[in-house]
Amino acid sequence: MSNSANSEINPFEVALTQLDEVSSMMGLDNGIHQFLAQPKRVLTISIPVKMDDGSIKVFTGFRSQHNDALGPFKGGIRYHPQVTIDEVKALSMWMTWKCAIANIPFGGGKGGIICDPKSMSEGELERMTRRYAYGISDIIGPYKDIPAPDVYTSGKEMAWIMDTFSVIKGNYIQPEVITGKPIQIGGSLGRNEATGRGLAITVREAAKKLNIDMKNAKVVVQGFGNAGQFSAQLVEEQGATIIAASDSKGCMINKNGIDINSLRKHKEKTGSVTNFAGSQSISNKELLETECTILIPAALENQITKDNAGKINAKIVAEAANGPTTPEADKILFNNKILVIPDILANGGGVTVSYYEWLQNLRREYWTEAEVNDRLNTNITQAFLGVYDTHLKHNTHMRKASLVVALNRVVDAIKIRGLWP
Ligand code: NAD
């Protein structure tokens, strides 16, 4: 989701810069580097939709499939007015790295529609979603590409996509074509909280490494949607105090602490985190620069840039959002000894439980929530420790270390499979 303040920063260029830096650090073969610098396929489709007033509106949608050396493409679908083809391409590349770091057998994909879902009726959204599903139906599938929710999409849209795909492709239910579905039609227990839970696991492990007592930790959360809310709730459960939060309507702070459950109820009732009892309103700039132990960007791309990175006053930046920190900012944070748990590691819990959902769907056999959470804990803890050790070994920041781990796995798979013909 590009935001207007930083829309001049192209996420695909950021993704390419990250790849370039790590490729030269690892001495990666130039041909393999070029292969990984572009998605394998990007589909652009026009989506005509009959609107409630009888008019026809044509939306543009994308599906980018970056790399499938390790398994079928996997990644969310985003509805937002500022979706661009480059954003979707960048996000699909990050998904390749994310799946490899979490060590799950998927490649990277991403989709999006340029639209303002908040201004659309339920019927318009359903018709747009089904038409998009039809448009991408030839390139997705249980063993080809398995989409999931992302910004401003949820189980509801996933159910429509599953239904449309199932009807088109044989008219039998195929829940394994998509994840993040409602439980009643094959969703996994624990999926809703999975991104936040994964992030909280990485924060717990990082705190152990830095000798931070979570009971003394103060936390700032930018964005209070699915990823932000559950991240906040689960670090709060570890004993931390949330002191500031924001959403698209504004930012608020209460240094004495904010009870996340009450804040969630307030947002459900009023539509925003602003005007929460006992809090003061602050700007986005002030929110990001608030002195805290853990800063969780959970909304937008390009929030921590060369302009404000020097003013970030946290010990850990745990990226629930995709792409919130630019490459220049990464260097500044590293020099200032702030540990960044990068998006491709910190928010990998979502796709990991999506993998469990897919497995459960393929077997038509369902796991308990405790089993899901237990497996997630093992997967993400191992992923964190692998990246942490790599960052110490290479004396580099955690994003480069994550990419080293990911590239080793993806490049090995490409080499072992070989190029055909
Ligand atoms: P969401 O739609 O549930 O929530 C987005 C939140 O961001 C909303 O609360 C919105 O009000 C807020 N927001 C929008 N503009 C803002 C602004 N200018 N300032 C502050 N807040 C603003 O979306 P989500 O699923 O929570 O996704 C958020 C981020 O997390 C995205 O970058 C997404 O790619 C990433 N992510 C989500 C998941 C997941 O499973 N939900 C998994 C991996 C990564």
XYZ file of C-alpha atoms and ligand atoms in Angstrom:
465
model
C 0.000 0.000 0.000
C 1.941 3.037 -1.175
C 1.117 6.115 0.835
C 1.118 9.555 -0.654
C 3.914 10.965 1.541
C 6.370 8.388 0.265
C 4.836 7.360 -3.028
C 8.011 8.479 -4.807
C 9.743 5.428 -3.289
C 9.074 2.531 -5.645
C 8.761 -0.743 -3.650
C 10.064 -2.812 -6.570
C 13.225 -0.683 -6.686
C 13.591 -1.236 -2.943
C 13.225 -4.999 -3.444
C 15.804 -4.925 -6.275
C 18.269 -2.898 -4.188
C 17.963 -5.430 -1.370
C 18.549 -8.288 -3.831
C 21.526 -6.508 -5.470
C 23.224 -5.846 -2.145
C 22.919 -9.425 -0.932
C 23.763 -10.948 -4.318
C 27.066 -9.090 -4.409
C 27.756 -9.920 -0.755
C 27.201 -13.648 -1.526
C 28.926 -13.561 -4.920
C 25.745 -14.882 -6.566
C 25.971 -16.000 -10.201
C 24.907 -13.073 -12.408
C 22.455 -15.158 -14.464
C 20.683 -16.457 -11.350
C 20.605 -12.901 -10.003
C 18.930 -11.692 -13.225
C 16.470 -14.598 -13.081
C 15.445 -13.637 -9.537
C 15.267 -9.908 -10.290
C 12.021 -10.337 -12.301
C 8.831 -12.252 -11.589
C 8.350 -15.358 -13.696
C 4.939 -14.055 -14.782
C 2.788 -10.961 -14.182
C -0.826 -10.949 -15.284
C -2.745 -7.667 -15.675
C -6.492 -7.941 -16.099
C -9.368 -5.543 -16.596
C -12.340 -6.256 -14.381
C -15.689 -4.894 -15.562
C -18.186 -4.657 -12.717
C -21.876 -3.831 -12.778
C -22.237 -1.208 -10.049
C -25.369 -0.818 -7.925
C -26.474 2.263 -9.883
C -26.515 0.270 -13.125
C -23.261 1.702 -14.543
C -20.260 -0.430 -15.519
C -16.949 0.386 -13.860
C -13.706 -1.187 -15.049
C -11.079 -1.973 -12.405
C -7.496 -3.109 -13.016
C -6.138 -6.166 -11.210
C -2.772 -7.933 -11.093
C -1.282 -11.272 -10.125
C 2.492 -11.475 -9.960
C 4.199 -14.878 -9.703
C 7.802 -14.329 -8.731
C 9.465 -17.704 -8.287
C 8.320 -21.305 -7.750
C 11.594 -23.177 -7.340
C 10.556 -24.380 -3.859
C 6.841 -24.925 -4.509
C 3.619 -23.309 -5.791
C 3.405 -19.500 -5.733
C 1.828 -18.179 -2.539
C 0.756 -14.709 -1.493
C -2.073 -12.374 -0.644
C -4.492 -10.246 -2.643
C -4.719 -6.562 -1.765
C -7.546 -4.093 -2.455
C -6.368 -0.486 -2.298
C -6.594 2.670 -4.440
C -2.795 2.940 -4.582
C -1.993 -0.605 -5.673
C 0.544 -0.539 -8.551
C 2.078 -3.240 -10.700
C 5.487 -2.502 -9.158
C 4.112 -2.829 -5.651
C 2.605 -6.226 -6.487
C 5.876 -7.348 -8.133
C 7.877 -6.300 -5.056
C 5.472 -8.034 -2.701
C 5.659 -11.240 -4.772
C 9.466 -11.199 -4.535
C 9.288 -10.677 -0.770
C 6.914 -13.661 -0.579
C 9.549 -15.865 -2.261
C 12.038 -14.885 0.434
C 9.469 -15.144 3.237
C 8.434 -18.715 2.378
C 12.070 -19.764 2.038
C 12.992 -18.258 5.432
C 10.029 -19.966 7.118
C 11.214 -23.143 5.359
C 7.815 -23.948 3.866
C 7.493 -25.451 0.364
C 6.085 -22.437 -1.473
C 7.325 -19.794 -3.872
C 6.265 -16.145 -3.991
C 3.174 -14.539 -5.506
C 0.996 -11.501 -4.888
C -2.162 -9.979 -6.295
C -4.065 -6.741 -6.077
C -6.894 -4.662 -7.468
C -6.777 -0.884 -7.775
C -10.003 0.033 -5.983
C -11.375 1.718 -2.895
C -13.176 -1.162 -1.157
C -14.414 1.110 1.644
C -16.582 2.999 -0.854
C -18.095 -0.130 -2.422
C -21.214 -2.066 -1.450
C -21.101 -5.740 -0.498
C -22.651 -6.660 -3.860
C -20.134 -4.602 -5.844
C -17.264 -6.132 -3.884
C -18.563 -9.643 -4.506
C -18.998 -9.078 -8.251
C -15.516 -7.502 -8.515
C -13.920 -10.333 -6.525
C -15.600 -13.087 -8.522
C -14.667 -11.443 -11.827
C -11.051 -11.092 -10.639
C -11.055 -14.763 -9.559
C -12.317 -15.718 -13.018
C -9.594 -13.548 -14.608
C -6.767 -15.254 -12.697
C -8.345 -18.741 -12.630
C -6.051 -20.182 -15.288
C -2.865 -19.303 -13.462
C -3.920 -20.177 -9.891
C -4.713 -23.610 -8.478
C -3.953 -25.895 -5.516
C -0.570 -26.931 -6.963
C 0.121 -23.771 -8.991
C -0.598 -20.619 -7.011
C -2.541 -20.322 -3.765
C -3.700 -16.768 -2.911
C -4.627 -15.435 0.553
C -5.926 -12.226 2.178
C -3.901 -9.033 2.449
C -4.727 -5.359 3.019
C -8.510 -4.783 2.973
C -9.364 -8.361 2.032
C -10.449 -11.088 4.451
C -12.074 -14.502 4.705
C -15.157 -13.171 2.951
C -13.323 -12.462 -0.314
C -11.385 -15.752 0.001
C -14.702 -17.640 0.212
C -15.963 -15.959 -2.991
C -12.694 -16.782 -4.780
C -12.822 -20.410 -3.627
C -16.421 -20.729 -4.750
C -15.799 -19.118 -8.146
C -12.717 -21.255 -8.797
C -14.498 -24.437 -7.673
C -17.476 -23.743 -9.944
C -15.300 -22.941 -12.973
C -12.910 -25.864 -12.501
C -15.183 -28.891 -12.273
C -17.844 -27.693 -9.847
C -16.516 -29.583 -6.813
C -15.234 -27.833 -3.718
C -11.526 -27.051 -3.851
C -10.676 -25.351 -0.559
C -6.933 -25.889 -1.161
C -6.901 -23.206 -3.916
C -6.859 -20.392 -1.360
C -6.059 -19.822 2.316
C -7.318 -17.458 4.974
C -10.829 -18.879 4.502
C -13.547 -18.841 7.155
C -13.352 -21.921 9.421
C -16.725 -23.256 8.173
C -15.342 -23.840 4.666
C -11.882 -25.172 5.483
C -10.041 -22.322 7.183
C -7.483 -23.183 9.840
C -7.888 -22.463 13.499
C -5.258 -19.915 14.489
C -4.971 -18.342 11.003
C -6.560 -15.041 11.990
C -3.988 -14.366 14.716
C -1.088 -16.077 12.916
C 0.766 -13.016 11.623
C 0.634 -11.337 15.029
C 1.532 -14.581 16.791
C 4.539 -15.132 14.542
C 5.665 -11.548 15.115
C 5.310 -11.948 18.898
C 7.439 -15.127 18.745
C 10.232 -13.270 16.919
C 10.004 -10.391 19.430
C 10.207 -12.859 22.336
C 13.351 -14.447 20.873
C 14.916 -11.064 20.043
C 14.247 -9.833 23.594
C 16.032 -12.910 24.978
C 19.060 -12.197 22.773
C 19.165 -8.520 23.816
C 18.459 -9.251 27.497
C 15.249 -7.230 27.426
C 12.690 -8.091 30.091
C 9.337 -7.987 28.269
C 7.663 -6.847 31.496
C 9.531 -3.538 31.184
C 9.021 -3.229 27.425
C 7.069 -0.294 25.987
C 5.512 -0.864 22.571
C 4.323 1.461 19.780
C 2.106 0.045 17.005
C 1.509 1.832 13.697
C -1.653 0.379 12.114
C -4.360 -1.419 14.050
C -5.697 -3.884 11.483
C -5.303 -7.653 11.539
C -1.500 -7.714 11.802
C -1.212 -4.754 14.210
C -3.978 -5.777 16.613
C -2.839 -9.340 17.143
C 0.824 -8.340 17.317
C -0.079 -5.847 20.040
C -2.265 -8.316 21.926
C 0.325 -11.091 21.873
C 3.280 -8.944 22.972
C 1.004 -7.564 25.694
C 0.438 -11.175 26.801
C 4.224 -11.473 27.194
C 4.038 -8.643 29.750
C 4.803 -5.623 27.537
C 2.886 -2.324 27.769
C 1.438 -0.781 24.602
C 1.833 3.006 24.812
C 0.803 4.258 21.354
C -1.211 3.082 18.345
C -2.592 4.433 15.082
C -4.806 3.714 12.104
C -5.754 5.493 8.893
C -7.794 8.040 10.887
C -5.030 9.129 13.286
C -2.510 8.340 16.037
C -2.844 8.260 19.838
C -0.599 7.832 22.874
C -0.990 7.046 26.563
C 2.361 6.570 28.275
C 0.638 4.877 31.232
C -0.389 2.025 28.968
C -3.261 1.072 26.681
C -5.341 -2.040 27.267
C -5.511 -3.697 23.849
C -8.800 -5.469 24.410
C -10.496 -2.181 25.371
C -8.854 -0.417 22.418
C -10.164 -3.105 20.055
C -13.702 -2.631 21.411
C -13.325 1.160 21.055
C -12.236 0.733 17.414
C -15.135 -1.654 16.729
C -17.558 0.896 18.169
C -16.165 4.135 16.724
C -14.266 2.911 13.649
C -10.906 4.244 14.873
C -8.304 4.075 17.656
C -8.444 7.875 18.003
C -10.246 9.527 20.953
C -9.629 6.481 23.157
C -10.216 7.334 26.826
C -7.082 8.702 28.553
C -5.104 9.086 25.317
C -3.734 12.139 23.542
C -3.674 12.597 19.812
C -0.224 12.772 18.130
C 1.071 12.969 14.554
C 2.388 9.986 12.591
C 5.889 11.505 12.819
C 5.641 11.733 16.615
C 4.288 8.197 16.836
C 7.229 6.731 14.911
C 9.769 8.762 16.909
C 8.276 7.964 20.342
C 10.816 6.533 22.790
C 9.938 2.854 23.225
C 11.451 -0.630 23.452
C 9.661 -2.121 20.458
C 8.272 -0.289 17.442
C 5.851 -2.325 15.321
C 5.087 -0.810 11.900
C 1.918 -2.689 10.888
C 0.338 -0.596 8.139
C 2.267 0.923 5.286
C 5.369 0.740 3.164
C 8.203 3.294 3.345
C 7.515 4.572 6.847
C 11.100 4.490 8.114
C 13.265 6.310 5.588
C 16.628 8.109 5.560
C 14.737 11.197 6.805
C 13.475 9.759 10.085
C 15.573 6.618 10.705
C 18.049 8.602 12.835
C 15.193 9.648 15.106
C 13.785 6.179 15.745
C 14.099 5.687 19.481
C 13.465 1.948 19.896
C 15.641 -1.091 20.671
C 13.749 -3.387 18.315
C 11.790 -2.591 15.144
C 9.538 -5.578 14.416
C 8.012 -5.252 10.939
C 4.476 -6.599 10.795
C 3.886 -4.582 7.600
C 5.617 -5.435 4.356
C 8.321 -2.997 3.257
C 8.051 -0.336 6.006
C 11.823 0.391 6.017
C 13.891 1.614 3.053
C 17.427 0.303 2.348
C 19.044 3.639 3.412
C 17.101 3.524 6.674
C 18.225 -0.072 7.288
C 21.840 1.109 7.326
C 21.090 3.959 9.744
C 19.189 1.678 12.132
C 22.004 -0.911 11.998
C 24.621 1.759 12.779
C 22.444 2.944 15.675
C 22.361 -0.645 16.999
C 18.604 -0.986 16.599
C 17.677 -4.581 15.848
C 15.270 -4.738 12.901
C 13.286 -7.966 12.658
C 12.524 -7.664 8.937
C 9.062 -8.231 7.425
C 10.126 -11.391 5.599
C 10.916 -12.952 8.988
C 8.649 -11.075 11.426
C 5.363 -11.466 9.548
C 6.026 -14.987 8.197
C 3.555 -16.456 10.727
C 0.648 -15.671 8.399
C 1.954 -17.628 5.457
C 3.169 -20.429 7.719
C -0.340 -21.040 9.057
C -1.641 -20.639 5.495
C 0.645 -23.569 4.666
C -0.920 -25.556 7.523
C -4.374 -24.626 6.197
C -3.432 -25.900 2.729
C -2.093 -29.161 4.207
C -5.276 -29.635 6.227
C -7.414 -28.954 3.124
C -5.475 -31.426 0.986
C -5.938 -34.123 3.637
C -9.490 -33.046 4.573
C -8.306 -33.399 8.180
C -8.326 -30.588 10.725
C -5.981 -29.718 13.577
C -6.660 -28.181 16.972
C -5.678 -24.569 17.600
C -3.081 -25.739 20.139
C -1.487 -27.948 17.474
C -1.369 -25.067 14.967
C 0.161 -22.690 17.528
C 2.655 -25.263 18.680
C 3.898 -25.958 15.154
C 4.033 -22.227 14.446
C 6.125 -21.662 17.533
C 8.629 -24.305 16.388
C 8.780 -23.011 12.779
C 9.161 -19.327 13.602
C 11.585 -19.829 16.488
C 13.830 -21.869 14.190
C 13.519 -19.250 11.450
C 14.435 -16.445 13.855
C 17.431 -18.292 15.294
C 18.728 -19.180 11.812
C 18.585 -15.550 10.694
C 19.983 -14.236 13.979
C 23.024 -16.530 13.753
C 23.558 -15.530 10.106
C 23.496 -11.819 11.031
C 26.177 -12.386 13.656
C 28.271 -14.527 11.293
C 28.208 -11.909 8.493
C 28.183 -8.886 10.838
C 25.271 -7.461 8.898
C 21.709 -6.406 9.607
C 18.885 -8.896 9.968
C 17.312 -8.085 6.585
C 20.474 -8.984 4.696
C 20.855 -12.068 6.881
C 17.255 -13.093 6.105
C 17.954 -12.708 2.401
C 21.110 -14.779 2.695
C 19.092 -17.604 4.297
C 16.339 -17.269 1.678
C 18.651 -17.023 -1.325
C 20.666 -20.040 -0.217
C 17.482 -22.138 -0.183
C 15.971 -20.758 -3.413
C 19.241 -20.822 -5.383
C 20.006 -24.380 -4.227
C 16.558 -25.458 -5.459
C 17.072 -23.736 -8.829
C 20.494 -25.343 -9.267
C 19.417 -28.817 -8.162
C 16.308 -28.759 -10.370
C 18.305 -27.303 -13.262
C 16.966 -25.197 -16.101
C 14.720 -26.895 -18.626
C 15.379 -27.502 -21.492
P -5.670 -4.486 7.530
O -6.451 -3.991 6.391
O -6.317 -5.459 8.461
O -5.165 -3.251 8.409
C -4.460 -2.165 7.905
C -4.430 -1.138 9.018
O -3.571 -0.068 8.647
C -5.799 -0.520 9.310
O -5.990 -0.435 10.709
C -5.684 0.871 8.703
O -6.524 1.801 9.365
C -4.224 1.137 8.974
N -3.712 2.259 8.191
C -3.964 2.584 6.904
N -3.346 3.737 6.587
C -2.699 4.138 7.708
C -1.875 5.245 8.030
N -1.629 6.192 7.125
N -1.339 5.312 9.273
C -1.597 4.373 10.189
N -2.371 3.304 9.947
C -2.905 3.190 8.720
O -4.331 -5.046 6.914
P -3.322 -6.082 7.569
O -3.643 -7.426 7.043
O -3.209 -5.864 9.031
O -1.970 -5.607 6.842
C -1.132 -4.576 7.355
C 0.270 -4.814 6.874
O 0.692 -6.093 7.332
C 0.417 -4.834 5.339
O 1.690 -4.319 4.996
C 0.352 -6.313 5.027
O 0.982 -6.623 3.797
C 1.108 -6.857 6.215
N 0.862 -8.285 6.442
C -0.363 -8.756 6.840
C -0.528 -10.115 7.011
C -1.837 -10.697 7.486
O -1.905 -11.922 7.663
N -2.847 -9.899 7.758
C 0.533 -11.002 6.791
C 1.773 -10.483 6.410
C 1.919 -9.125 6.246
